[in-house]
PDB file of C-alpha atoms in Angstrom:
ATOM      1  CA  LYS K   1       2.010 -73.243 170.415  1.00 84.00           C
ATOM      2  CA  GLN K   2       1.578 -76.028 167.800  1.00 90.00           C
ATOM      3  CA  GLU K   3      -1.272 -75.607 165.286  1.00 92.00           C
ATOM      4  CA  VAL K   4      -2.398 -78.222 162.948  1.00 95.00           C
ATOM      5  CA  THR K   5      -4.402 -77.386 159.722  1.00 96.00           C
ATOM      6  CA  GLN K   6      -6.087 -79.772 157.380  1.00 96.00           C
ATOM      7  CA  ILE K   7      -7.176 -78.883 153.879  1.00 92.00           C
ATOM      8  CA  PRO K   8      -9.682 -79.407 152.430  1.00 92.00           C
ATOM      9  CA  ALA K   9     -12.259 -79.498 155.170  1.00 93.00           C
ATOM     10  CA  ALA K  10     -14.566 -81.649 152.980  1.00 94.00           C
ATOM     11  CA  LEU K  11     -13.970 -83.634 149.909  1.00 94.00           C
ATOM     12  CA  SER K  12     -16.272 -85.577 147.677  1.00 96.00           C
ATOM     13  CA  VAL K  13     -15.033 -87.875 144.887  1.00 96.00           C
ATOM     14  CA  PRO K  14     -16.324 -90.731 142.744  1.00 96.00           C
ATOM     15  CA  GLU K  15     -15.429 -94.252 143.416  1.00 97.00           C
ATOM     16  CA  GLY K  16     -11.980 -95.317 142.140  1.00 96.00           C
ATOM     17  CA  GLU K  17     -10.358 -91.987 142.271  1.00 96.00           C
ATOM     18  CA  ASN K  18      -7.020 -91.420 143.884  1.00 96.00           C
ATOM     19  CA  LEU K  19      -6.915 -88.553 146.378  1.00 95.00           C
ATOM     20  CA  VAL K  20      -4.621 -86.610 148.566  1.00 96.00           C
ATOM     21  CA  LEU K  21      -5.420 -85.161 151.923  1.00 96.00           C
ATOM     22  CA  ASN K  22      -3.241 -82.385 153.273  1.00 97.00           C
ATOM     23  CA  CYS K  23      -1.944 -81.634 156.795  1.00 97.00           C
ATOM     24  CA  SER K  24       0.286 -78.768 157.837  1.00 97.00           C
ATOM     25  CA  PHE K  25       1.673 -77.961 161.323  1.00 96.00           C
ATOM     26  CA  THR K  26       3.431 -74.800 162.568  1.00 95.00           C
ATOM     27  CA  ASP K  27       6.133 -76.215 164.731  1.00 91.00           C
ATOM     28  CA  SER K  28       8.379 -78.769 163.117  1.00 90.00           C
ATOM     29  CA  ALA K  29       9.894 -80.030 166.436  1.00 88.00           C
ATOM     30  CA  ILE K  30       7.703 -83.159 166.570  1.00 90.00           C
ATOM     31  CA  TYR K  31       8.259 -86.735 167.734  1.00 88.00           C
ATOM     32  CA  ASN K  32       5.738 -88.205 165.270  1.00 90.00           C
ATOM     33  CA  LEU K  33       2.694 -87.557 163.058  1.00 94.00           C
ATOM     34  CA  GLN K  34      -0.340 -89.859 162.909  1.00 94.00           C
ATOM     35  CA  TRP K  35      -3.322 -90.119 160.554  1.00 96.00           C
ATOM     36  CA  PHE K  36      -6.588 -91.305 162.077  1.00 95.00           C
ATOM     37  CA  ARG K  37      -9.893 -92.206 160.742  1.00 96.00           C
ATOM     38  CA  GLN K  38     -13.150 -91.287 162.494  1.00 93.00           C
ATOM     39  CA  ASP K  39     -16.493 -92.718 161.444  1.00 91.00           C
ATOM     40  CA  PRO K  40     -19.719 -90.854 162.538  1.00 85.00           C
ATOM     41  CA  GLY K  41     -20.440 -91.354 166.165  1.00 80.00           C
ATOM     42  CA  LYS K  42     -17.360 -93.602 166.606  1.00 83.00           C
ATOM     43  CA  GLY K  43     -13.936 -93.340 168.035  1.00 86.00           C
ATOM     44  CA  LEU K  44     -10.621 -92.943 166.246  1.00 90.00           C
ATOM     45  CA  THR K  45      -8.843 -95.672 164.367  1.00 91.00           C
ATOM     46  CA  SER K  46      -5.124 -95.168 163.958  1.00 91.00           C
ATOM     47  CA  LEU K  47      -4.179 -95.588 160.112  1.00 95.00           C
ATOM     48  CA  LEU K  48      -0.475 -94.558 159.933  1.00 95.00           C
ATOM     49  CA  LEU K  49       2.148 -93.392 162.389  1.00 92.00           C
ATOM     50  CA  ILE K  50       5.227 -91.724 160.831  1.00 93.00           C
ATOM     51  CA  GLN K  51       8.153 -90.990 163.154  1.00 90.00           C
ATOM     52  CA  SER K  52      10.010 -87.702 162.798  1.00 90.00           C
ATOM     53  CA  SER K  53      12.948 -89.519 161.166  1.00 91.00           C
ATOM     54  CA  GLN K  54      10.871 -91.240 158.615  1.00 93.00           C
ATOM     55  CA  ARG K  55       9.606 -89.908 155.348  1.00 94.00           C
ATOM     56  CA  GLU K  56       6.636 -92.064 154.535  1.00 94.00           C
ATOM     57  CA  GLN K  57       4.605 -95.069 155.698  1.00 94.00           C
ATOM     58  CA  THR K  58       2.419 -97.371 153.724  1.00 96.00           C
ATOM     59  CA  SER K  59      -0.450 -99.637 154.569  1.00 94.00           C
ATOM     60  CA  GLY K  60      -2.467-101.126 151.759  1.00 96.00           C
ATOM     61  CA  ARG K  61      -3.983 -98.450 149.670  1.00 97.00           C
ATOM     62  CA  LEU K  62      -2.793 -95.722 152.016  1.00 97.00           C
ATOM     63  CA  ASN K  63       0.458 -93.839 151.936  1.00 97.00           C
ATOM     64  CA  ALA K  64       1.405 -91.103 154.314  1.00 97.00           C
ATOM     65  CA  SER K  65       4.481 -88.798 153.675  1.00 97.00           C
ATOM     66  CA  LEU K  66       6.194 -86.368 156.071  1.00 97.00           C
ATOM     67  CA  ASP K  67       8.163 -83.333 155.259  1.00 95.00           C
ATOM     68  CA  LYS K  68       9.134 -82.102 158.764  1.00 92.00           C
ATOM     69  CA  SER K  69      11.198 -79.239 157.720  1.00 91.00           C
ATOM     70  CA  SER K  70       8.307 -77.619 155.841  1.00 94.00           C
ATOM     71  CA  GLY K  71       5.727 -78.774 158.333  1.00 95.00           C
ATOM     72  CA  ARG K  72       3.650 -80.741 155.866  1.00 96.00           C
ATOM     73  CA  SER K  73       2.152 -84.287 155.651  1.00 97.00           C
ATOM     74  CA  THR K  74      -0.026 -85.816 152.953  1.00 97.00           C
ATOM     75  CA  LEU K  75      -2.258 -88.861 153.045  1.00 97.00           C
ATOM     76  CA  TYR K  76      -2.650 -90.509 149.669  1.00 97.00           C
ATOM     77  CA  ILE K  77      -5.666 -92.919 149.272  1.00 97.00           C
ATOM     78  CA  ALA K  78      -5.450 -95.006 146.047  1.00 97.00           C
ATOM     79  CA  ALA K  79      -8.531 -96.283 144.238  1.00 97.00           C
ATOM     80  CA  SER K  80     -11.041 -94.883 146.792  1.00 96.00           C
ATOM     81  CA  GLN K  81     -14.061 -96.980 147.785  1.00 97.00           C
ATOM     82  CA  PRO K  82     -17.384 -95.931 149.431  1.00 96.00           C
ATOM     83  CA  GLY K  83     -16.107 -97.560 152.672  1.00 96.00           C
ATOM     84  CA  ASP K  84     -13.416 -95.031 152.772  1.00 97.00           C
ATOM     85  CA  SER K  85     -15.956 -92.326 153.602  1.00 97.00           C
ATOM     86  CA  ALA K  86     -15.101 -91.008 156.964  1.00 96.00           C
ATOM     87  CA  THR K  87     -13.422 -88.047 158.544  1.00 95.00           C
ATOM     88  CA  TYR K  88      -9.613 -88.155 158.458  1.00 97.00           C
ATOM     89  CA  LEU K  89      -7.695 -86.595 161.340  1.00 96.00           C
ATOM     90  CA  CYS K  90      -4.022 -85.662 161.347  1.00 96.00           C
ATOM     91  CA  ALA K  91      -2.193 -85.246 164.833  1.00 95.00           C
ATOM     92  CA  VAL K  92       1.239 -84.506 165.816  1.00 94.00           C
ATOM     93  CA  LYS K  93       3.112 -85.258 169.031  1.00 90.00           C
ATOM     94  CA  ALA K  94       5.545 -82.734 170.135  1.00 81.00           C
ATOM     95  CA  SER K  95       9.185 -83.243 171.044  1.00 77.00           C
ATOM     96  CA  GLY K  96      10.052 -83.036 174.687  1.00 71.00           C
ATOM     97  CA  SER K  97       8.187 -84.370 177.673  1.00 65.00           C
ATOM     98  CA  ALA K  98       4.763 -83.480 176.339  1.00 69.00           C
ATOM     99  CA  ARG K  99       2.920 -86.563 175.351  1.00 77.00           C
ATOM    100  CA  GLN K 100      -0.376 -85.099 174.251  1.00 84.00           C
ATOM    101  CA  LEU K 101      -1.417 -85.079 170.530  1.00 91.00           C
ATOM    102  CA  THR K 102      -2.337 -81.948 168.751  1.00 93.00           C
ATOM    103  CA  PHE K 103      -5.122 -82.470 166.111  1.00 95.00           C
ATOM    104  CA  GLY K 104      -6.269 -80.818 163.059  1.00 95.00           C
ATOM    105  CA  SER K 105      -9.930 -80.332 162.508  1.00 93.00           C
ATOM    106  CA  GLY K 106     -10.110 -83.073 159.903  1.00 94.00           C
ATOM    107  CA  THR K 107     -11.095 -83.709 156.271  1.00 96.00           C
ATOM    108  CA  GLN K 108     -14.634 -85.204 155.798  1.00 95.00           C
ATOM    109  CA  LEU K 109     -14.274 -87.560 152.764  1.00 97.00           C
ATOM    110  CA  THR K 110     -17.264 -88.885 150.920  1.00 97.00           C
ATOM    111  CA  VAL K 111     -16.740 -91.445 148.273  1.00 97.00           C
ATOM    112  CA  LEU K 112     -19.610 -91.750 145.902  1.00 96.00           C
ATOM    113  CA  PRO K 113     -20.520 -95.149 144.391  1.00 93.00           C
TER     114      PRO K 113
ATOM    115  CA  ASN M   1      -7.549-108.361 174.235  1.00 52.00           C
ATOM    116  CA  ALA M   2      -9.803-105.465 175.115  1.00 70.00           C
ATOM    117  CA  GLY M   3      -8.930-102.030 173.917  1.00 89.00           C
ATOM    118  CA  VAL M   4      -9.796 -98.798 175.636  1.00 93.00           C
ATOM    119  CA  MET M   5     -13.215 -98.880 177.152  1.00 95.00           C
ATOM    120  CA  GLN M   6     -15.359 -95.927 178.035  1.00 96.00           C
ATOM    121  CA  ASN M   7     -18.749 -95.635 179.644  1.00 96.00           C
ATOM    122  CA  PRO M   8     -21.279 -94.621 179.382  1.00 97.00           C
ATOM    123  CA  ARG M   9     -21.210 -94.116 175.702  1.00 95.00           C
ATOM    124  CA  HIS M  10     -24.110 -91.561 175.888  1.00 96.00           C
ATOM    125  CA  LEU M  11     -24.772 -89.376 178.721  1.00 97.00           C
ATOM    126  CA  VAL M  12     -27.715 -86.721 179.107  1.00 98.00           C
ATOM    127  CA  ARG M  13     -27.582 -84.191 181.948  1.00 97.00           C
ATOM    128  CA  ARG M  14     -29.485 -81.139 182.763  1.00 97.00           C
ATOM    129  CA  ARG M  15     -27.661 -77.875 183.404  1.00 97.00           C
ATOM    130  CA  GLY M  16     -26.174 -77.805 186.878  1.00 97.00           C
ATOM    131  CA  GLN M  17     -25.922 -81.592 187.313  1.00 97.00           C
ATOM    132  CA  GLU M  18     -22.713 -83.466 187.501  1.00 98.00           C
ATOM    133  CA  ALA M  19     -21.148 -85.779 184.726  1.00 98.00           C
ATOM    134  CA  ARG M  20     -18.827 -88.655 185.346  1.00 98.00           C
ATOM    135  CA  LEU M  21     -17.116 -90.142 182.437  1.00 98.00           C
ATOM    136  CA  ARG M  22     -15.039 -93.375 182.939  1.00 98.00           C
ATOM    137  CA  CYS M  23     -12.235 -94.787 181.031  1.00 97.00           C
ATOM    138  CA  SER M  24     -10.419 -98.154 181.417  1.00 96.00           C
ATOM    139  CA  PRO M  25      -7.166 -98.109 179.471  1.00 94.00           C
ATOM    140  CA  VAL M  26      -5.739-100.919 177.552  1.00 92.00           C
ATOM    141  CA  LYS M  27      -4.457-103.712 180.014  1.00 90.00           C
ATOM    142  CA  GLY M  28      -0.859-102.816 181.100  1.00 86.00           C
ATOM    143  CA  HIS M  29      -1.040 -99.220 180.030  1.00 89.00           C
ATOM    144  CA  SER M  30      -0.246 -96.738 182.638  1.00 88.00           C
ATOM    145  CA  HIS M  31      -0.860 -93.537 180.709  1.00 91.00           C
ATOM    146  CA  VAL M  32      -4.173 -91.975 180.032  1.00 94.00           C
ATOM    147  CA  TYR M  33      -5.171 -88.959 178.167  1.00 94.00           C
ATOM    148  CA  TRP M  34      -8.495 -87.165 177.729  1.00 97.00           C
ATOM    149  CA  TYR M  35      -9.511 -85.203 174.815  1.00 96.00           C
ATOM    150  CA  ARG M  36     -12.729 -83.111 173.999  1.00 97.00           C
ATOM    151  CA  GLN M  37     -14.258 -82.834 170.663  1.00 94.00           C
ATOM    152  CA  LEU M  38     -16.849 -80.087 170.091  1.00 89.00           C
ATOM    153  CA  PRO M  39     -19.189 -80.323 167.184  1.00 82.00           C
ATOM    154  CA  GLU M  40     -17.439 -79.975 163.740  1.00 76.00           C
ATOM    155  CA  GLU M  41     -14.090 -79.543 165.392  1.00 80.00           C
ATOM    156  CA  GLY M  42     -10.976 -81.609 165.957  1.00 83.00           C
ATOM    157  CA  LEU M  43     -10.015 -83.060 169.272  1.00 92.00           C
ATOM    158  CA  LYS M  44      -8.555 -80.941 171.979  1.00 94.00           C
ATOM    159  CA  PHE M  45      -6.198 -82.226 174.680  1.00 94.00           C
ATOM    160  CA  MET M  46      -7.440 -81.767 178.205  1.00 95.00           C
ATOM    161  CA  VAL M  47      -5.311 -83.857 180.637  1.00 95.00           C
ATOM    162  CA  TYR M  48      -2.706 -86.310 180.957  1.00 93.00           C
ATOM    163  CA  LEU M  49      -2.477 -88.735 183.864  1.00 93.00           C
ATOM    164  CA  GLN M  50      -0.369 -91.626 185.071  1.00 90.00           C
ATOM    165  CA  LYS M  51      -1.494 -93.992 187.935  1.00 87.00           C
ATOM    166  CA  GLU M  52      -2.375 -91.569 190.874  1.00 87.00           C
ATOM    167  CA  ASN M  53      -0.733 -88.583 189.296  1.00 92.00           C
ATOM    168  CA  ILE M  54      -1.782 -85.714 187.029  1.00 93.00           C
ATOM    169  CA  ILE M  55       1.067 -84.924 184.823  1.00 90.00           C
ATOM    170  CA  ASP M  56      -0.349 -82.284 182.516  1.00 91.00           C
ATOM    171  CA  GLU M  57      -3.752 -80.545 182.888  1.00 92.00           C
ATOM    172  CA  SER M  58      -2.945 -77.535 180.730  1.00 91.00           C
ATOM    173  CA  GLY M  59      -5.852 -78.245 178.516  1.00 92.00           C
ATOM    174  CA  MET M  60      -8.545 -78.640 181.089  1.00 94.00           C
ATOM    175  CA  PRO M  61     -10.723 -75.734 182.274  1.00 93.00           C
ATOM    176  CA  LYS M  62      -9.725 -74.491 185.556  1.00 91.00           C
ATOM    177  CA  GLU M  63     -13.239 -74.708 187.091  1.00 94.00           C
ATOM    178  CA  ARG M  64     -15.763 -77.422 187.233  1.00 97.00           C
ATOM    179  CA  PHE M  65     -13.433 -79.942 185.619  1.00 97.00           C
ATOM    180  CA  SER M  66     -11.374 -82.632 187.402  1.00 97.00           C
ATOM    181  CA  ALA M  67      -9.654 -85.855 186.550  1.00 97.00           C
ATOM    182  CA  GLU M  68      -8.196 -88.754 188.405  1.00 95.00           C
ATOM    183  CA  PHE M  69      -6.558 -92.132 187.654  1.00 95.00           C
ATOM    184  CA  PRO M  70      -6.424 -94.141 190.898  1.00 92.00           C
ATOM    185  CA  LYS M  71      -4.262 -96.955 191.627  1.00 88.00           C
ATOM    186  CA  GLU M  72      -7.074 -99.353 191.197  1.00 88.00           C
ATOM    187  CA  GLY M  73      -9.975 -98.866 188.828  1.00 90.00           C
ATOM    188  CA  PRO M  74     -10.709 -96.664 185.768  1.00 95.00           C
ATOM    189  CA  SER M  75      -9.709 -93.049 185.101  1.00 97.00           C
ATOM    190  CA  ILE M  76     -12.536 -90.579 185.828  1.00 97.00           C
ATOM    191  CA  LEU M  77     -13.223 -87.299 184.211  1.00 98.00           C
ATOM    192  CA  ARG M  78     -15.691 -85.225 186.296  1.00 98.00           C
ATOM    193  CA  ILE M  79     -17.695 -82.172 185.234  1.00 98.00           C
ATOM    194  CA  GLN M  80     -19.513 -80.317 188.031  1.00 97.00           C
ATOM    195  CA  GLN M  81     -22.475 -77.979 187.322  1.00 97.00           C
ATOM    196  CA  VAL M  82     -22.459 -78.817 183.716  1.00 97.00           C
ATOM    197  CA  VAL M  83     -23.483 -76.142 181.217  1.00 96.00           C
ATOM    198  CA  ARG M  84     -24.706 -76.382 177.583  1.00 95.00           C
ATOM    199  CA  GLY M  85     -21.230 -75.524 176.219  1.00 93.00           C
ATOM    200  CA  ASP M  86     -19.989 -78.803 177.774  1.00 96.00           C
ATOM    201  CA  SER M  87     -21.890 -80.846 175.299  1.00 96.00           C
ATOM    202  CA  ALA M  88     -19.321 -82.656 173.298  1.00 96.00           C
ATOM    203  CA  ALA M  89     -17.764 -86.026 172.618  1.00 96.00           C
ATOM    204  CA  TYR M  90     -15.105 -86.852 175.256  1.00 97.00           C
ATOM    205  CA  PHE M  91     -12.354 -89.388 174.183  1.00 97.00           C
ATOM    206  CA  CYS M  92      -9.918 -91.290 176.344  1.00 96.00           C
ATOM    207  CA  ALA M  93      -6.719 -92.677 175.057  1.00 94.00           C
ATOM    208  CA  SER M  94      -3.987 -94.788 176.688  1.00 92.00           C
ATOM    209  CA  SER M  95      -0.359 -95.672 175.986  1.00 88.00           C
ATOM    210  CA  PRO M  96       2.161 -97.926 177.602  1.00 83.00           C
ATOM    211  CA  ASP M  97       5.057 -96.655 179.667  1.00 72.00           C
ATOM    212  CA  ARG M  98       7.742 -97.668 177.201  1.00 61.00           C
ATOM    213  CA  VAL M  99       8.797 -95.085 174.664  1.00 61.00           C
ATOM    214  CA  ILE M 100       7.288 -91.675 174.023  1.00 58.00           C
ATOM    215  CA  GLN M 101       6.911 -92.376 170.257  1.00 58.00           C
ATOM    216  CA  GLU M 102       4.462 -94.992 171.085  1.00 70.00           C
ATOM    217  CA  THR M 103       0.942 -94.492 169.588  1.00 79.00           C
ATOM    218  CA  GLN M 104      -2.097 -93.702 171.650  1.00 86.00           C
ATOM    219  CA  TYR M 105      -5.021 -96.044 171.564  1.00 89.00           C
ATOM    220  CA  PHE M 106      -8.473 -94.352 171.590  1.00 92.00           C
ATOM    221  CA  GLY M 107     -11.623 -95.412 173.157  1.00 93.00           C
ATOM    222  CA  PRO M 108     -15.104 -94.964 171.423  1.00 93.00           C
ATOM    223  CA  GLY M 109     -15.770 -91.830 173.491  1.00 95.00           C
ATOM    224  CA  THR M 110     -18.685 -90.615 175.608  1.00 97.00           C
ATOM    225  CA  ARG M 111     -21.129 -88.256 174.093  1.00 96.00           C
ATOM    226  CA  LEU M 112     -22.314 -85.840 176.619  1.00 97.00           C
ATOM    227  CA  LEU M 113     -25.491 -83.850 175.921  1.00 97.00           C
ATOM    228  CA  VAL M 114     -26.399 -81.106 178.338  1.00 97.00           C
ATOM    229  CA  LEU M 115     -30.001 -79.997 178.095  1.00 95.00           C
TER     230      LEU M 115
END
């Protein structure tokens, strides 16, 4: 059974800092890994999707890497801003016919002005 | 170009009542997924449906919960005889019927509070 763990559970940084969020998964047989952002009381916004054959994806100040063999992914946020404050969720889609995503519990990020 | 729509956004029920949650997928998407998020936790998969078929309900409690995705109309997640432990945010997601690697698009969720 796939398990996804995110460390740290919460993180508080001053504005402008670069930061790294970590995600690990127990079963390396995945189709893809996705990072989402969730604002309080809101839905999920997809940030980056990395296919199993890819090593990283970039979008603006965000960069996500994937090391499938070791079961790890990182989300790097450059020059953090208060508007980046949210919960960041990592999710993996298993190989095979299963289509559902398995989520981590998230990292709650606070960027202080 | 509407995304996934869910209603109601907030739902309050007393113990023993029924809760009906609705999800309209992105236009043209034929796959719907329901997830539940308990307070301070990540999302947990409940059920995966295609039009008129339940494909995988391995994450859904065996009793009191049911889901459907009829040929016409939204997908419905139904919870009978709700209990306080059902209080959570319920998210619906949809994806097209093209390739399995396609991302899922999430709705804003329905926050269910059971008194």
